[in-house]
Amino acid sequence: MAPTLPTSGSSALSHLRICDLTGQLAGAGATKFLAAFGAQVIRVEDPVRQGSWDILRGVPPYVDERRGVNLGGAFNNHNVEKLGITIDLRQERGKELLRKLVAVSDAVTENFAAGVFARMGFPYDELQRLKEDIVYVSNSGFGASGPYSSFRTWGPIVQAICGLTFSSGLPDLPPAGWGFSYMDHMGANYMAVAILAGLIHRNRTGEGQWIDMGCTEAGLSLCGPDLLDYTVNGRPLRRAGQPNSNRSHAPAMAPHNIYAAAGDDEWIAIACRDDDDWARLAAVIDEPWAKDARYATIDGRLGSQDALDAQMEAWTKTRDRHSTAERIRAAGVPASVVASPEDRIDRDPGTSEFGLWPIAHHTEIGDVRVDGIPVHMSETDWSIEHGSPCLGEHTDGVLRDVLGLGDDEIASLHEDKVV
Amino acid sequence: MTGPLDGMRVVELASEQAAWAGKLLADLGADVIVVEPPGGHPSRAYGPFLDDEPGPERSLYWWNYNTSKRSVVLDLDDTEDATRFRGLAGDADIVLEGEPTGRLAALGLDHEQQRADHPELIWVSVTPFGRNTSRTDDPATDLTLLAGGGPVWNCGYDDHTIPPVRGGGNQAFHIASAFAAMSVLTAILQRDVSGRGQFIDVSMHAAANVTTESGSFDWLVAKSTVIRQTGRHALSFVSQESQVRCVDGRYVNTGFPPRHAKDFENLRNWVDGLGLRDQCDEIVLLDLAVERGGVSLAALREDPLVTEIYGAGRSTLVFLAEHLTPEEFFVGAQQRGIAVGAVWSPEEAFANEHFVARGFPVEVEHEDIGRTITYPGAPFQAPKSPWRISRRPPHVAEHQAEVFGTGV
């Protein structure tokens, strides 16, 4: 007898079941949010290729010297609180199992390249036939239609295409871009919005639908003011001196930059929102140049921004980044070190007191800290206690408790390597 | 056809950090009433402006974040207006605000003071450090939140004498607003079951902290620290460059090099098709890759020839990029099954045939200025409950009379 399926500590979405074929972060991050709020998220993976349609299964970081498909830290981080089953969808009996699961789910989610899930035998028509009001959300790089729909992406490609890489950098240098898959995070967030909004619509009307998300479009929607400057004023962001993303154009602020601090590769970010901020910062600096009358107004500071930045950095670069940031903040002016992972995870009360790094218990890895959810709800807050599922960890439990199969049938599915 | 939030009322206290969440809810069909202070919200003074002339109705920044909303003006420090706000919030499904912590409580207007009378109300507060930490009242901006919250650590250049870089576009606001919107939708689904609303505390700092990918989990799992690198992922080791300058000076991201025989064959045929065989130093290795049936990543460190062949795939992508424009390289590679991207500026992407074919740019009538303005469109296509800009961004207090039956 298989063990009983684990349940979540949050009741926010515990009435919902998601048939989840997502992977990596752009998809898995969306269903992680739902799972943390109690949705029963059943991850379907491939037994033949050891779950490798998610390339994060079994890749570093690891907690110790052990290696294997169940031991990857990134996969664990993105898949806490989910159930994991394996189904061989190449076999007809496997397809039949997935059909049964769809029929008892509220939503089906995937982030394969466009068209892949349909070719596996599950176009939207079929999903709808199985469950008339199913909410199906697909998240691909370019969406399911249009000339590039067959093109493949991952975070850095999405960011390159949508303008986010270009808009992040310093003048006269190549694009710096985002040193991580920002659009995997924001793609996941948008996908969660799509799933939740689809379920709300279903609750109101009884209608399901296929929601087609193209991650590049989600990325473009994060470049709005620059796009409007182009469509309204005809001014492209690709122009001399731009971008300079460490400065602030909207609103105009100065000083506003990342400055060298004492030490090797240590930095401090400082932003003066208005003239009062500057007056307080100038008092902290307490040097004659900071009292220069031309710096008293925003127009004066913007007009001399290069000189001001040079003077600011001459002041910061002999000073410790932590104590300097604290002194500036104590004067009411926004400042922060460019925080290392250790700074912000282990030494910052702003994250620890928020409970941002819960410890999830993983069946094989053991206890490991993961990214929490950056919100708290007063009545039905999130809960993260269970680590990601091992490959096929909940197959028997789901077949029995969710799909109602008997022990003999489950044994036969194992025997034929369907699960 | 209506949006998924059709029939829901949101009262949004105008702020920078939650404006995008309000826009998301408004474009999803909610009736969002943005409450501005007398004179209009300060972000109406943020550029760029229509025809470069400043003015509260001319800020493209304001336009971007306030489509589909209605505007009223209330002075919360004024007793009568405070009463109006209380009534407005009490009638709403959702209150969305980014006020400094404590301000609304001091005015007698926060959720604690209204929940007893309105247990169904969902109230979401977006603040820099959340409501209840020792950093709650620290001053912050988009720059300092992204610097202190982790994203900036990952971003910049191989040359570490150059400062790390803040990603463009006020993304701390977008990240926090995304979590605000996700939480609100979750609370709506919860209320469908329980009939009860709740208070949602969003920390922008926390939101940035869980938006750094391996920057966080490498430390959480293995106490390993990632290093920033030009145009590619920060990693705990230095990886090969993937951003290449094209023939016209613009850039592409070359992604992962090919591994399968078919990819190598496509690459070789592409070089041949362009008539570049004689200039391509790696062509022999590409031939060999095809013959050997591709490369196995597992053999990379074991077999020097495999390493060489794998490197030849990457070098050939660089070689091709240097001979082509970003568009030629991007489309050419993708048509051959190799995932690469052009580093486009936002407007280059926006004007591209793919996004136009999908209807991403949308026209919004601005009858007030006699123009139709093209906006960025739907982040996802939901045919039964479409995302839609239902009205142009509002003027200051434009809907005062229809909301309160009186002028400002």
GROMACS .gro file of N, CA, C and O in nm, chain B residues 94-134:
model
  164
  513ILE      N    1  -1.116   4.499  -0.388
  513ILE     CA    2  -0.973   4.498  -0.362
  513ILE      C    3  -0.925   4.640  -0.339
  513ILE      O    4  -0.965   4.732  -0.412
  514VAL      N    5  -0.840   4.658  -0.238
  514VAL     CA    6  -0.767   4.783  -0.223
  514VAL      C    7  -0.620   4.753  -0.249
  514VAL      O    8  -0.565   4.655  -0.197
  515LEU      N    9  -0.558   4.835  -0.331
  515LEU     CA   10  -0.418   4.816  -0.369
  515LEU      C   11  -0.345   4.944  -0.334
  515LEU      O   12  -0.383   5.052  -0.379
  516GLU      N   13  -0.241   4.933  -0.252
  516GLU     CA   14  -0.171   5.056  -0.214
  516GLU      C   15  -0.024   5.033  -0.187
  516GLU      O   16   0.017   4.922  -0.154
  517GLY      N   17   0.053   5.139  -0.205
  517GLY     CA   18   0.196   5.134  -0.179
  517GLY      C   19   0.236   5.247  -0.086
  517GLY      O   20   0.343   5.305  -0.098
  518GLU      N   21   0.149   5.280   0.008
  518GLU     CA   22   0.174   5.391   0.101
  518GLU      C   23   0.286   5.353   0.198
  518GLU      O   24   0.306   5.236   0.230
  519PRO      N   25   0.357   5.455   0.248
  519PRO     CA   26   0.454   5.427   0.355
  519PRO      C   27   0.382   5.356   0.470
  519PRO      O   28   0.268   5.390   0.503
  520THR      N   29   0.450   5.257   0.528
  520THR     CA   30   0.384   5.180   0.633
  520THR      C   31   0.347   5.273   0.748
  520THR      O   32   0.423   5.360   0.785
  521GLY      N   33   0.231   5.256   0.802
  521GLY     CA   34   0.189   5.339   0.914
  521GLY      C   35   0.107   5.461   0.876
  521GLY      O   36   0.029   5.511   0.955
  522ARG      N   37   0.124   5.509   0.754
  522ARG     CA   38   0.052   5.633   0.717
  522ARG      C   39  -0.099   5.614   0.720
  522ARG      O   40  -0.172   5.695   0.778
  523LEU      N   41  -0.148   5.508   0.661
  523LEU     CA   42  -0.294   5.489   0.655
  523LEU      C   43  -0.350   5.460   0.794
  523LEU      O   44  -0.459   5.507   0.828
  524ALA      N   45  -0.274   5.386   0.874
  524ALA     CA   46  -0.321   5.360   1.011
  524ALA      C   47  -0.334   5.490   1.087
  524ALA      O   48  -0.432   5.513   1.160
  525ALA      N   49  -0.238   5.578   1.069
  525ALA     CA   50  -0.242   5.707   1.140
  525ALA      C   51  -0.363   5.789   1.099
  525ALA      O   52  -0.417   5.867   1.177
  526LEU      N   53  -0.409   5.768   0.975
  526LEU     CA   54  -0.526   5.841   0.927
  526LEU      C   55  -0.657   5.767   0.957
  526LEU      O   56  -0.765   5.813   0.921
  527GLY      N   57  -0.643   5.651   1.020
  527GLY     CA   58  -0.763   5.571   1.048
  527GLY      C   59  -0.819   5.502   0.925
  527GLY      O   60  -0.938   5.472   0.917
  528LEU      N   61  -0.733   5.477   0.827
  528LEU     CA   62  -0.782   5.429   0.697
  528LEU      C   63  -0.725   5.294   0.657
  528LEU      O   64  -0.741   5.254   0.543
  529ASP      N   65  -0.655   5.226   0.746
  529ASP     CA   66  -0.593   5.103   0.695
  529ASP      C   67  -0.685   4.982   0.711
  529ASP      O   68  -0.797   4.992   0.759
  530HIS      N   69  -0.635   4.869   0.668
  530HIS     CA   70  -0.719   4.750   0.663
  530HIS      C   71  -0.768   4.708   0.800
  530HIS      O   72  -0.886   4.670   0.815
  531GLU      N   73  -0.680   4.715   0.899
  531GLU     CA   74  -0.719   4.679   1.036
  531GLU      C   75  -0.846   4.752   1.078
  531GLU      O   76  -0.932   4.697   1.146
  532GLN      N   77  -0.853   4.878   1.037
  532GLN     CA   78  -0.965   4.961   1.081
  532GLN      C   79  -1.091   4.938   0.997
  532GLN      O   80  -1.196   4.990   1.030
  533GLN      N   81  -1.080   4.861   0.890
  533GLN     CA   82  -1.198   4.841   0.804
  533GLN      C   83  -1.242   4.696   0.796
  533GLN      O   84  -1.351   4.668   0.749
  534ARG      N   85  -1.156   4.605   0.842
  534ARG     CA   86  -1.185   4.464   0.816
  534ARG      C   87  -1.311   4.414   0.887
  534ARG      O   88  -1.381   4.328   0.832
  535ALA      N   89  -1.339   4.467   1.004
  535ALA     CA   90  -1.456   4.419   1.078
  535ALA      C   91  -1.585   4.446   1.000
  535ALA      O   92  -1.673   4.361   0.992
  536ASP      N   93  -1.592   4.564   0.937
  536ASP     CA   94  -1.712   4.598   0.860
  536ASP      C   95  -1.713   4.535   0.722
  536ASP      O   96  -1.817   4.525   0.658
  537HIS      N   97  -1.593   4.497   0.673
  537HIS     CA   98  -1.583   4.447   0.535
  537HIS      C   99  -1.497   4.322   0.531
  537HIS      O  100  -1.387   4.322   0.476
  538PRO      N  101  -1.544   4.213   0.588
  538PRO     CA  102  -1.461   4.092   0.594
  538PRO      C  103  -1.428   4.033   0.457
  538PRO      O  104  -1.337   3.953   0.445
  539GLU      N  105  -1.501   4.075   0.355
  539GLU     CA  106  -1.477   4.019   0.222
  539GLU      C  107  -1.371   4.097   0.144
  539GLU      O  108  -1.331   4.057   0.036
  540LEU      N  109  -1.325   4.207   0.204
  540LEU     CA  110  -1.231   4.295   0.133
  540LEU      C  111  -1.091   4.233   0.125
  540LEU      O  112  -1.038   4.182   0.223
  541ILE      N  113  -1.032   4.238   0.006
  541ILE     CA  114  -0.893   4.196  -0.015
  541ILE      C  115  -0.808   4.323  -0.020
  541ILE      O  116  -0.839   4.414  -0.098
  542TRP      N  117  -0.706   4.325   0.061
  542TRP     CA  118  -0.626   4.448   0.071
  542TRP      C  119  -0.481   4.412   0.049
  542TRP      O  120  -0.426   4.329   0.121
  543VAL      N  121  -0.418   4.472  -0.052
  543VAL     CA  122  -0.278   4.439  -0.079
  543VAL      C  123  -0.191   4.563  -0.066
  543VAL      O  124  -0.221   4.669  -0.122
  544SER      N  125  -0.087   4.548   0.013
  544SER     CA  126   0.005   4.657   0.042
  544SER      C  127   0.142   4.620  -0.015
  544SER      O  128   0.194   4.512   0.012
  545VAL      N  129   0.197   4.708  -0.098
  545VAL     CA  130   0.327   4.684  -0.160
  545VAL      C  131   0.425   4.786  -0.104
  545VAL      O  132   0.413   4.906  -0.133
  546THR      N  133   0.517   4.741  -0.022
  546THR     CA  134   0.611   4.834   0.040
  546THR      C  135   0.755   4.785   0.020
  546THR      O  136   0.776   4.666  -0.006
  547PRO      N  137   0.854   4.874   0.035
  547PRO     CA  138   0.991   4.831   0.005
  547PRO      C  139   1.038   4.710   0.085
  547PRO      O  140   1.103   4.622   0.030
  548PHE      N  141   1.006   4.705   0.214
  548PHE     CA  142   1.058   4.595   0.296
  548PHE      C  143   0.949   4.517   0.368
  548PHE      O  144   0.976   4.446   0.465
  549GLY      N  145   0.825   4.531   0.324
  549GLY     CA  146   0.716   4.462   0.394
  549GLY      C  147   0.676   4.538   0.519
  549GLY      O  148   0.740   4.637   0.557
  550ARG      N  149   0.572   4.490   0.585
  550ARG     CA  150   0.514   4.565   0.697
  550ARG      C  151   0.581   4.540   0.830
  550ARG      O  152   0.572   4.622   0.920
  551ASN      N  153   0.645   4.425   0.848
  551ASN     CA  154   0.684   4.388   0.984
  551ASN      C  155   0.827   4.336   0.997
  551ASN      O  156   0.851   4.232   1.056
  552THR      N  157   0.922   4.408   0.940
  552THR     CA  158   1.061   4.370   0.966
  552THR      C  159   1.133   4.492   1.022
  552THR      O  160   1.082   4.604   1.016
  553SER      N  161   1.254   4.468   1.075
  553SER     CA  162   1.328   4.581   1.132
  553SER      C  163   1.373   4.678   1.023
  553SER      O  164   1.418   4.788   1.051
   0.00000   0.00000   0.00000
